[in-house]
CSV table of C-alpha atoms and ligand atoms in Angstrom, one decimal:
chain,number,residue,atom,x,y,z
X,1,UNK,CA,-55.8,-27.5,-30.9
X,2,UNK,CA,-55.4,-26.6,-27.5
X,3,UNK,CA,-55.9,-29.7,-24.6
X,4,UNK,CA,-57.3,-27.6,-22.1
X,5,UNK,CA,-55.3,-26.4,-19.6
X,6,UNK,CA,-53.2,-22.7,-18.4
X,7,UNK,CA,-50.7,-22.1,-20.5
X,8,UNK,CA,-47.9,-19.3,-18.8
X,9,UNK,CA,-46.6,-17.5,-21.0
X,10,UNK,CA,-43.5,-14.9,-20.8
X,11,UNK,CA,-44.0,-11.8,-23.6
X,12,UNK,CA,-41.3,-9.8,-24.1
X,13,UNK,CA,-40.1,-6.4,-21.9
X,14,UNK,CA,-38.8,-4.3,-24.8
X,15,UNK,CA,-37.9,-5.3,-27.7
X,16,UNK,CA,-41.4,-7.6,-29.7
X,17,UNK,CA,-38.3,-9.7,-31.0
X,18,UNK,CA,-38.1,-11.9,-28.2
X,19,UNK,CA,-40.7,-14.4,-28.2
X,20,UNK,CA,-41.1,-17.2,-29.3
X,21,UNK,CA,-43.1,-18.9,-31.8
X,22,UNK,CA,-44.0,-21.6,-29.5
X,23,UNK,CA,-45.2,-19.0,-27.7
X,24,UNK,CA,-47.1,-16.8,-30.4
X,25,UNK,CA,-48.7,-19.9,-32.1
X,26,UNK,CA,-50.5,-20.9,-27.9
X,27,UNK,CA,-51.6,-16.7,-27.7
X,28,UNK,CA,-53.1,-17.8,-31.6
X,29,UNK,CA,-54.9,-20.7,-30.2
X,30,UNK,CA,-55.3,-20.4,-26.4
X,31,UNK,CA,-59.3,-19.8,-26.0
X,32,UNK,CA,-58.5,-17.2,-24.0
X,33,UNK,CA,-56.1,-14.6,-22.5
X,34,UNK,CA,-55.3,-13.9,-19.3
X,35,UNK,CA,-53.9,-10.6,-18.5
X,36,UNK,CA,-52.7,-7.3,-16.7
X,37,UNK,CA,-54.3,-5.0,-18.2
X,38,UNK,CA,-57.0,-5.9,-21.9
X,39,UNK,CA,-55.4,-3.1,-23.6
X,40,UNK,CA,-51.5,-3.7,-23.4
X,41,UNK,CA,-52.5,-7.1,-24.4
X,42,UNK,CA,-54.5,-6.4,-27.2
X,43,UNK,CA,-51.8,-3.7,-28.5
X,44,UNK,CA,-49.0,-6.7,-28.3
X,45,UNK,CA,-51.6,-8.9,-30.5
X,46,UNK,CA,-52.2,-6.3,-32.8
X,47,UNK,CA,-47.8,-5.7,-32.6
X,48,UNK,CA,-48.1,-9.1,-33.5
X,49,UNK,CA,-50.5,-10.0,-36.4
X,50,UNK,CA,-52.5,-11.9,-34.4
X,51,UNK,CA,-56.2,-12.1,-33.8
X,52,UNK,CA,-58.4,-10.3,-31.4
X,53,UNK,CA,-61.3,-12.6,-31.3
X,54,UNK,CA,-61.0,-14.5,-28.4
X,55,UNK,CA,-62.0,-13.4,-24.7
X,56,UNK,CA,-59.8,-11.1,-23.3
X,57,UNK,CA,-60.0,-11.6,-19.1
X,58,UNK,CA,-58.4,-9.6,-17.1
X,59,UNK,CA,-56.7,-10.7,-14.0
X,60,UNK,CA,-55.3,-9.2,-10.6
X,61,UNK,CA,-52.9,-9.2,-7.8
X,62,UNK,CA,-56.1,-7.9,-5.7
X,63,UNK,CA,-58.7,-10.2,-7.3
X,64,UNK,CA,-56.7,-12.9,-8.1
X,65,UNK,CA,-58.3,-15.3,-5.1
X,66,UNK,CA,-61.9,-15.3,-6.4
X,67,UNK,CA,-60.6,-14.7,-10.5
X,68,UNK,CA,-58.6,-18.1,-10.2
X,69,UNK,CA,-61.5,-20.5,-9.7
X,70,UNK,CA,-63.2,-18.3,-12.1
X,71,UNK,CA,-60.3,-19.5,-14.6
X,72,UNK,CA,-60.5,-22.7,-13.6
X,73,UNK,CA,-64.1,-23.0,-13.9
X,74,UNK,CA,-63.5,-21.8,-17.9
X,75,UNK,CA,-60.7,-24.4,-18.2
X,76,UNK,CA,-62.6,-27.4,-16.3
X,77,UNK,CA,-65.6,-26.6,-19.0
X,78,UNK,CA,-62.2,-27.4,-21.7
X,79,UNK,CA,-61.6,-24.4,-22.6
X,80,UNK,CA,-57.6,-22.9,-22.7
X,81,UNK,CA,-55.9,-20.2,-21.3
X,82,UNK,CA,-52.7,-18.3,-21.6
X,83,UNK,CA,-52.0,-16.2,-19.1
X,84,UNK,CA,-49.5,-13.1,-19.9
X,85,UNK,CA,-48.2,-10.0,-18.1
X,86,UNK,CA,-48.3,-6.4,-19.4
X,87,UNK,CA,-44.8,-6.9,-19.8
X,88,UNK,CA,-41.6,-10.1,-19.9
X,89,UNK,CA,-42.7,-13.7,-16.8
X,90,UNK,CA,-45.6,-14.1,-15.3
X,91,UNK,CA,-45.6,-14.5,-11.3
X,92,UNK,CA,-42.4,-13.2,-11.3
X,93,UNK,CA,-43.5,-10.2,-9.1
X,94,UNK,CA,-46.9,-10.1,-12.0
X,95,UNK,CA,-50.1,-12.2,-11.0
X,96,UNK,CA,-50.2,-16.4,-11.2
X,97,UNK,CA,-49.2,-17.7,-8.8
X,98,UNK,CA,-52.0,-18.5,-6.7
X,99,UNK,CA,-53.6,-19.5,-9.8
X,100,UNK,CA,-51.3,-22.0,-10.0
X,101,UNK,CA,-50.9,-23.2,-6.8
X,102,UNK,CA,-54.8,-23.8,-7.3
X,103,UNK,CA,-54.4,-25.6,-10.7
X,104,UNK,CA,-51.6,-27.8,-9.3
X,105,UNK,CA,-54.2,-29.4,-6.0
X,106,UNK,CA,-57.0,-29.5,-8.4
X,107,UNK,CA,-54.7,-31.5,-11.2
X,108,UNK,CA,-55.2,-28.9,-14.4
X,109,UNK,CA,-52.4,-29.0,-16.2
X,110,UNK,CA,-50.4,-26.0,-16.8
X,111,UNK,CA,-47.6,-25.3,-18.4
X,112,UNK,CA,-45.0,-22.4,-19.1
X,113,UNK,CA,-43.4,-21.2,-22.1
X,114,UNK,CA,-40.5,-19.1,-21.3
X,115,UNK,CA,-38.7,-15.8,-22.6
X,116,UNK,CA,-37.8,-12.4,-21.5
X,117,UNK,CA,-37.5,-12.2,-17.9
X,118,UNK,CA,-35.8,-8.6,-16.4
X,119,UNK,CA,-34.6,-10.5,-13.6
X,120,UNK,CA,-31.9,-13.0,-15.8
X,121,UNK,CA,-31.4,-10.5,-18.6
X,122,UNK,CA,-29.9,-8.0,-15.8
X,123,UNK,CA,-27.8,-10.4,-13.9
X,124,UNK,CA,-26.2,-11.7,-17.2
X,125,UNK,CA,-25.7,-8.5,-18.3
X,126,UNK,CA,-24.4,-6.9,-14.9
X,127,UNK,CA,-20.8,-8.8,-14.3
X,128,UNK,CA,-22.1,-9.6,-10.4
X,129,UNK,CA,-21.4,-13.5,-9.1
X,130,UNK,CA,-24.4,-15.4,-11.5
X,131,UNK,CA,-23.6,-18.8,-9.4
X,132,UNK,CA,-26.1,-18.0,-6.2
X,133,UNK,CA,-28.3,-14.8,-6.0
X,134,UNK,CA,-31.7,-14.3,-4.7
X,135,UNK,CA,-34.5,-11.9,-6.0
X,136,UNK,CA,-36.6,-10.0,-3.6
X,137,UNK,CA,-39.0,-8.0,-5.9
X,138,UNK,CA,-39.7,-4.2,-5.1
X,139,UNK,CA,-37.9,-2.5,-2.9
X,140,UNK,CA,-40.8,-1.1,-0.8
X,141,UNK,CA,-41.3,2.5,-1.0
X,142,UNK,CA,-41.2,3.4,2.5
X,143,UNK,CA,-37.6,4.3,3.8
X,144,UNK,CA,-38.6,2.4,6.8
X,145,UNK,CA,-39.0,-0.8,5.2
X,146,UNK,CA,-37.0,-0.1,3.0
X,147,UNK,CA,-33.6,0.3,5.2
X,148,UNK,CA,-35.6,-2.3,7.4
X,149,UNK,CA,-35.2,-4.1,4.0
X,150,UNK,CA,-31.8,-4.1,3.7
X,151,UNK,CA,-30.4,-4.3,6.5
X,152,UNK,CA,-32.3,-7.7,6.5
X,153,UNK,CA,-30.3,-8.8,3.2
X,154,UNK,CA,-27.4,-7.3,4.2
X,155,UNK,CA,-26.0,-10.5,5.1
X,156,UNK,CA,-26.9,-12.6,2.3
X,157,UNK,CA,-24.3,-14.5,0.8
X,158,UNK,CA,-25.6,-14.4,-3.1
X,159,UNK,CA,-26.3,-11.7,-5.5
X,160,UNK,CA,-29.1,-9.2,-4.3
X,161,UNK,CA,-31.6,-8.5,-7.1
X,162,UNK,CA,-33.9,-5.6,-7.0
X,163,UNK,CA,-36.4,-4.2,-9.1
X,164,UNK,CA,-37.1,-0.4,-9.3
X,165,UNK,CA,-39.4,2.1,-10.4
X,166,UNK,CA,-36.4,5.4,-11.5
X,167,UNK,CA,-38.6,8.5,-9.5
X,168,UNK,CA,-37.0,5.9,-6.4
X,169,UNK,CA,-33.4,5.1,-7.8
X,170,UNK,CA,-31.6,8.1,-6.3
X,171,UNK,CA,-33.6,8.0,-2.6
X,172,UNK,CA,-32.7,3.4,-2.4
X,173,UNK,CA,-28.9,4.9,-3.9
X,174,UNK,CA,-28.3,6.9,-1.0
X,175,UNK,CA,-29.7,4.7,1.6
X,176,UNK,CA,-28.2,1.5,0.4
X,177,UNK,CA,-24.6,3.6,0.6
X,178,UNK,CA,-24.0,3.2,4.2
X,179,UNK,CA,-25.9,-0.4,4.5
X,180,UNK,CA,-23.9,-1.9,1.5
X,181,UNK,CA,-20.5,-0.5,2.1
X,182,UNK,CA,-17.8,-0.9,0.2
X,183,UNK,CA,-19.8,-3.7,-2.3
X,184,UNK,CA,-20.0,-3.7,-6.0
X,185,UNK,CA,-23.7,-2.5,-7.2
X,186,UNK,CA,-25.6,-3.0,-11.1
X,187,UNK,CA,-28.3,-0.9,-12.6
X,188,UNK,CA,-29.5,-2.3,-15.5
X,189,UNK,CA,-32.0,0.2,-17.3
X,190,UNK,CA,-34.3,-0.4,-20.6
X,191,UNK,CA,-33.1,-4.0,-21.2
X,192,UNK,CA,-33.2,-4.2,-24.7
X,193,UNK,CA,-34.7,-1.5,-25.7
X,194,UNK,CA,-32.9,1.3,-27.3
X,195,UNK,CA,-32.1,2.8,-24.9
X,196,UNK,CA,-30.8,-0.6,-22.9
X,197,UNK,CA,-27.5,0.0,-20.3
X,198,UNK,CA,-25.9,-1.3,-17.2
X,199,UNK,CA,-23.4,1.1,-15.2
X,200,UNK,CA,-22.3,-0.6,-12.0
X,201,UNK,CA,-19.0,0.7,-9.1
X,202,UNK,CA,-19.6,1.0,-6.9
X,203,UNK,CA,-22.4,3.0,-4.7
X,204,UNK,CA,-21.3,6.4,-4.0
X,205,UNK,CA,-20.0,5.9,-8.8
X,206,UNK,CA,-23.6,5.0,-9.6
X,207,UNK,CA,-25.2,7.4,-7.4
X,208,UNK,CA,-23.0,10.1,-8.9
X,209,UNK,CA,-23.6,8.9,-12.8
X,210,UNK,CA,-27.9,8.9,-12.0
X,211,UNK,CA,-27.4,12.5,-10.5
X,212,UNK,CA,-26.4,13.8,-14.2
X,213,UNK,CA,-28.4,11.9,-15.9
X,214,UNK,CA,-31.0,11.6,-14.9
X,215,UNK,CA,-32.6,8.5,-14.1
X,216,UNK,CA,-35.7,7.4,-17.1
X,217,UNK,CA,-37.3,3.9,-18.1
X,218,UNK,CA,-36.6,1.0,-16.1
X,219,UNK,CA,-34.4,-0.4,-13.9
X,220,UNK,CA,-33.0,-3.7,-12.2
X,221,UNK,CA,-31.3,-2.7,-9.2
X,222,UNK,CA,-27.5,-5.5,-7.9
X,223,UNK,CA,-25.8,-6.1,-5.4
X,224,UNK,CA,-22.4,-8.2,-5.0
X,225,UNK,CA,-22.6,-10.3,-2.3
X,226,UNK,CA,-20.6,-9.3,0.8
X,227,UNK,CA,-17.3,-10.1,0.7
X,228,UNK,CA,-15.0,-13.2,2.3
X,229,UNK,CA,-15.8,-12.0,6.1
X,230,UNK,CA,-12.6,-13.8,6.9
X,231,UNK,CA,-10.4,-11.0,7.9
X,232,UNK,CA,-9.2,-11.2,4.4
X,233,UNK,CA,-6.6,-7.8,4.6
X,234,UNK,CA,-6.0,-7.2,0.9
X,235,UNK,CA,-10.1,-7.0,0.8
X,236,UNK,CA,-10.4,-4.8,4.1
X,237,UNK,CA,-7.6,-2.4,2.4
X,238,UNK,CA,-10.0,-2.4,-0.7
X,239,UNK,CA,-12.7,-1.7,1.4
X,240,UNK,CA,-11.3,0.9,3.2
X,241,UNK,CA,-9.7,2.9,0.0
X,242,UNK,CA,-12.6,3.0,-1.4
X,243,UNK,CA,-14.7,4.4,1.6
X,244,UNK,CA,-12.2,7.0,2.6
X,245,UNK,CA,-12.3,8.8,-0.7
X,246,UNK,CA,-16.4,8.5,-0.4
X,247,UNK,CA,-17.2,9.6,3.1
X,248,UNK,CA,-15.1,10.6,5.9
X,249,UNK,CA,-11.9,9.2,8.1
X,250,UNK,CA,-14.2,8.4,10.8
X,251,UNK,CA,-17.7,7.1,8.9
X,252,UNK,CA,-15.1,4.7,7.1
X,253,UNK,CA,-14.4,3.2,10.0
X,254,UNK,CA,-17.8,2.4,11.9
X,255,UNK,CA,-19.4,1.3,8.9
X,256,UNK,CA,-17.0,-0.8,8.0
X,257,UNK,CA,-16.0,-1.8,11.7
X,258,UNK,CA,-20.1,-3.0,11.5
X,259,UNK,CA,-20.1,-4.5,8.7
X,260,UNK,CA,-17.1,-7.6,8.8
X,261,UNK,CA,-17.4,-7.2,12.2
X,262,UNK,CA,-13.7,-5.8,13.1
X,263,UNK,CA,-12.2,-3.9,16.1
X,264,UNK,CA,-12.0,-0.9,15.9
X,265,UNK,CA,-8.5,0.2,16.6
X,266,UNK,CA,-6.9,-2.2,14.4
X,267,UNK,CA,-9.5,-0.8,11.2
X,268,UNK,CA,-8.5,2.8,12.7
X,269,UNK,CA,-4.6,2.3,12.3
X,270,UNK,CA,-5.4,1.0,8.7
X,271,UNK,CA,-7.9,4.1,7.6
X,272,UNK,CA,-4.1,5.9,9.1
X,273,UNK,CA,-2.3,4.4,7.2
X,274,UNK,CA,-4.3,4.7,3.8
X,275,UNK,CA,-5.4,8.7,4.7
X,276,UNK,CA,-1.6,8.7,4.7
X,277,UNK,CA,-0.2,6.9,1.8
D,1,LIG,N1,-42.7,-10.2,-14.9
D,1,LIG,C1,-42.0,-8.5,-15.3
D,1,LIG,C2,-40.4,-10.1,-15.4
D,1,LIG,O1,-40.4,-11.0,-16.7
D,1,LIG,O2,-39.5,-9.3,-15.8
D,1,LIG,C3,-41.3,-8.3,-14.3
D,1,LIG,C4,-42.4,-7.7,-13.7
D,1,LIG,S1,-42.7,-6.2,-12.5
D,1,LIG,C5,-44.2,-5.4,-12.5
D,1,LIG,C6,-42.1,-4.9,-13.5
D,1,LIG,C7,-40.5,-4.3,-13.4
D,1,LIG,O3,-39.2,-5.3,-14.2
D,1,LIG,C8,-40.1,-2.9,-14.0
D,1,LIG,O4,-40.9,-2.5,-13.1
D,1,LIG,C9,-38.7,-3.2,-13.7
D,1,LIG,O5,-38.3,-2.4,-12.3
D,1,LIG,C10,-38.4,-4.7,-14.5
D,1,LIG,N2,-37.9,-4.2,-15.1
D,1,LIG,C11,-39.5,-4.5,-16.9
D,1,LIG,N3,-39.1,-4.3,-17.8
D,1,LIG,C12,-37.6,-4.2,-18.1
D,1,LIG,C13,-36.9,-3.0,-18.5
D,1,LIG,N4,-36.4,-3.9,-20.0
D,1,LIG,N5,-35.4,-3.1,-18.4
D,1,LIG,C14,-35.5,-3.3,-16.3
D,1,LIG,N6,-36.8,-3.1,-15.6
D,1,LIG,C15,-37.3,-3.7,-16.7
C-alpha cells in the first residue's frame, strides 16, 4: 500500500513504452489520479492495462489554487494522489507547481517518478551545447510578445529551448531570424513517435525546410548560445558569410554590428571582402 502523499509521475510523450515500471506500479496503487483531461488519462490506463476503478480528478491551470487545497485535504484524509499530465513530466509547461508548493508548506509527503520530458529529449538530440541551457516554455502567440521575449533572451549565454506549435512555427522562425542572426538552431518534432525528426542549421535553412515540409505534430525549438563576443574575427567572418547568402549586404552588416557591438566600417569592409572573394 502507498503511503499518503503526492506522487508526481511522468508519462510517455509518444511511445507508450517510455514509462517506468515504478510509475506503472504507483498508478496501479494510487487512490486518486489528478490529471489534465480525464479521458486522455483513462485511455493511458487502458493502454497500460491498469484498472480504472479509482477516482480521476481534473486538475487544471486556471483552477489550480483552489483544486490544490482540495487534493491536499484528500491526502490528509489518508489517500495517495498521483499527478499526471496528458503527456510527459508534470509541472513542465503543465500544471502542478502550486500543488507541490502547498504540499511542501504543509509538510505533506511529495515524491517524483521521473521519465519522459520533451525539453530534455529534444536537447539530447539537438547537437547543441548541453552544459548550460534555459527552458523558456511556450513561445507567446502575439507578435510583439514573441519579439520582446526573443530580444530579452538573445544575450543569454545558454542554449535556449522553447515549446512551439505546428501552426506558429514558420512565423516564429521568421521573427527569430534577425534577432538570432548567425546562430545555429535545431527544431525537434514528434519525439519518440514514428515521424520523429530533428532539423538543424541556420534559421533560414530550417525555415526553408519547413516551407517545403508543412509543419505537423509537436515541436521543440532550440537556439545555440551567442557566439563569444570577444571579437573573434574567424567567427564573425563565418557568421557574416552565412548571412550574406541569406540577406542583403546592408542588412547583414546592420544585424551583425547590432548583435556583436562592432563598428559599421569594420564589418562593412569585411562584408565587401567576402562578397568579392
Ligand atoms: N510536460 C510536457 C513535457 O514533459 O514535455 C510538456 C507539456 S506541454 C503542454 C506540450 C508541448 O510539449 C507541446 O506543444 C510540444 O511543444 C512539446 N512536446 C510534447 N511532446 C512532444 C513530442 N513528442 N515531440 C516534440 N515536442 C513535444
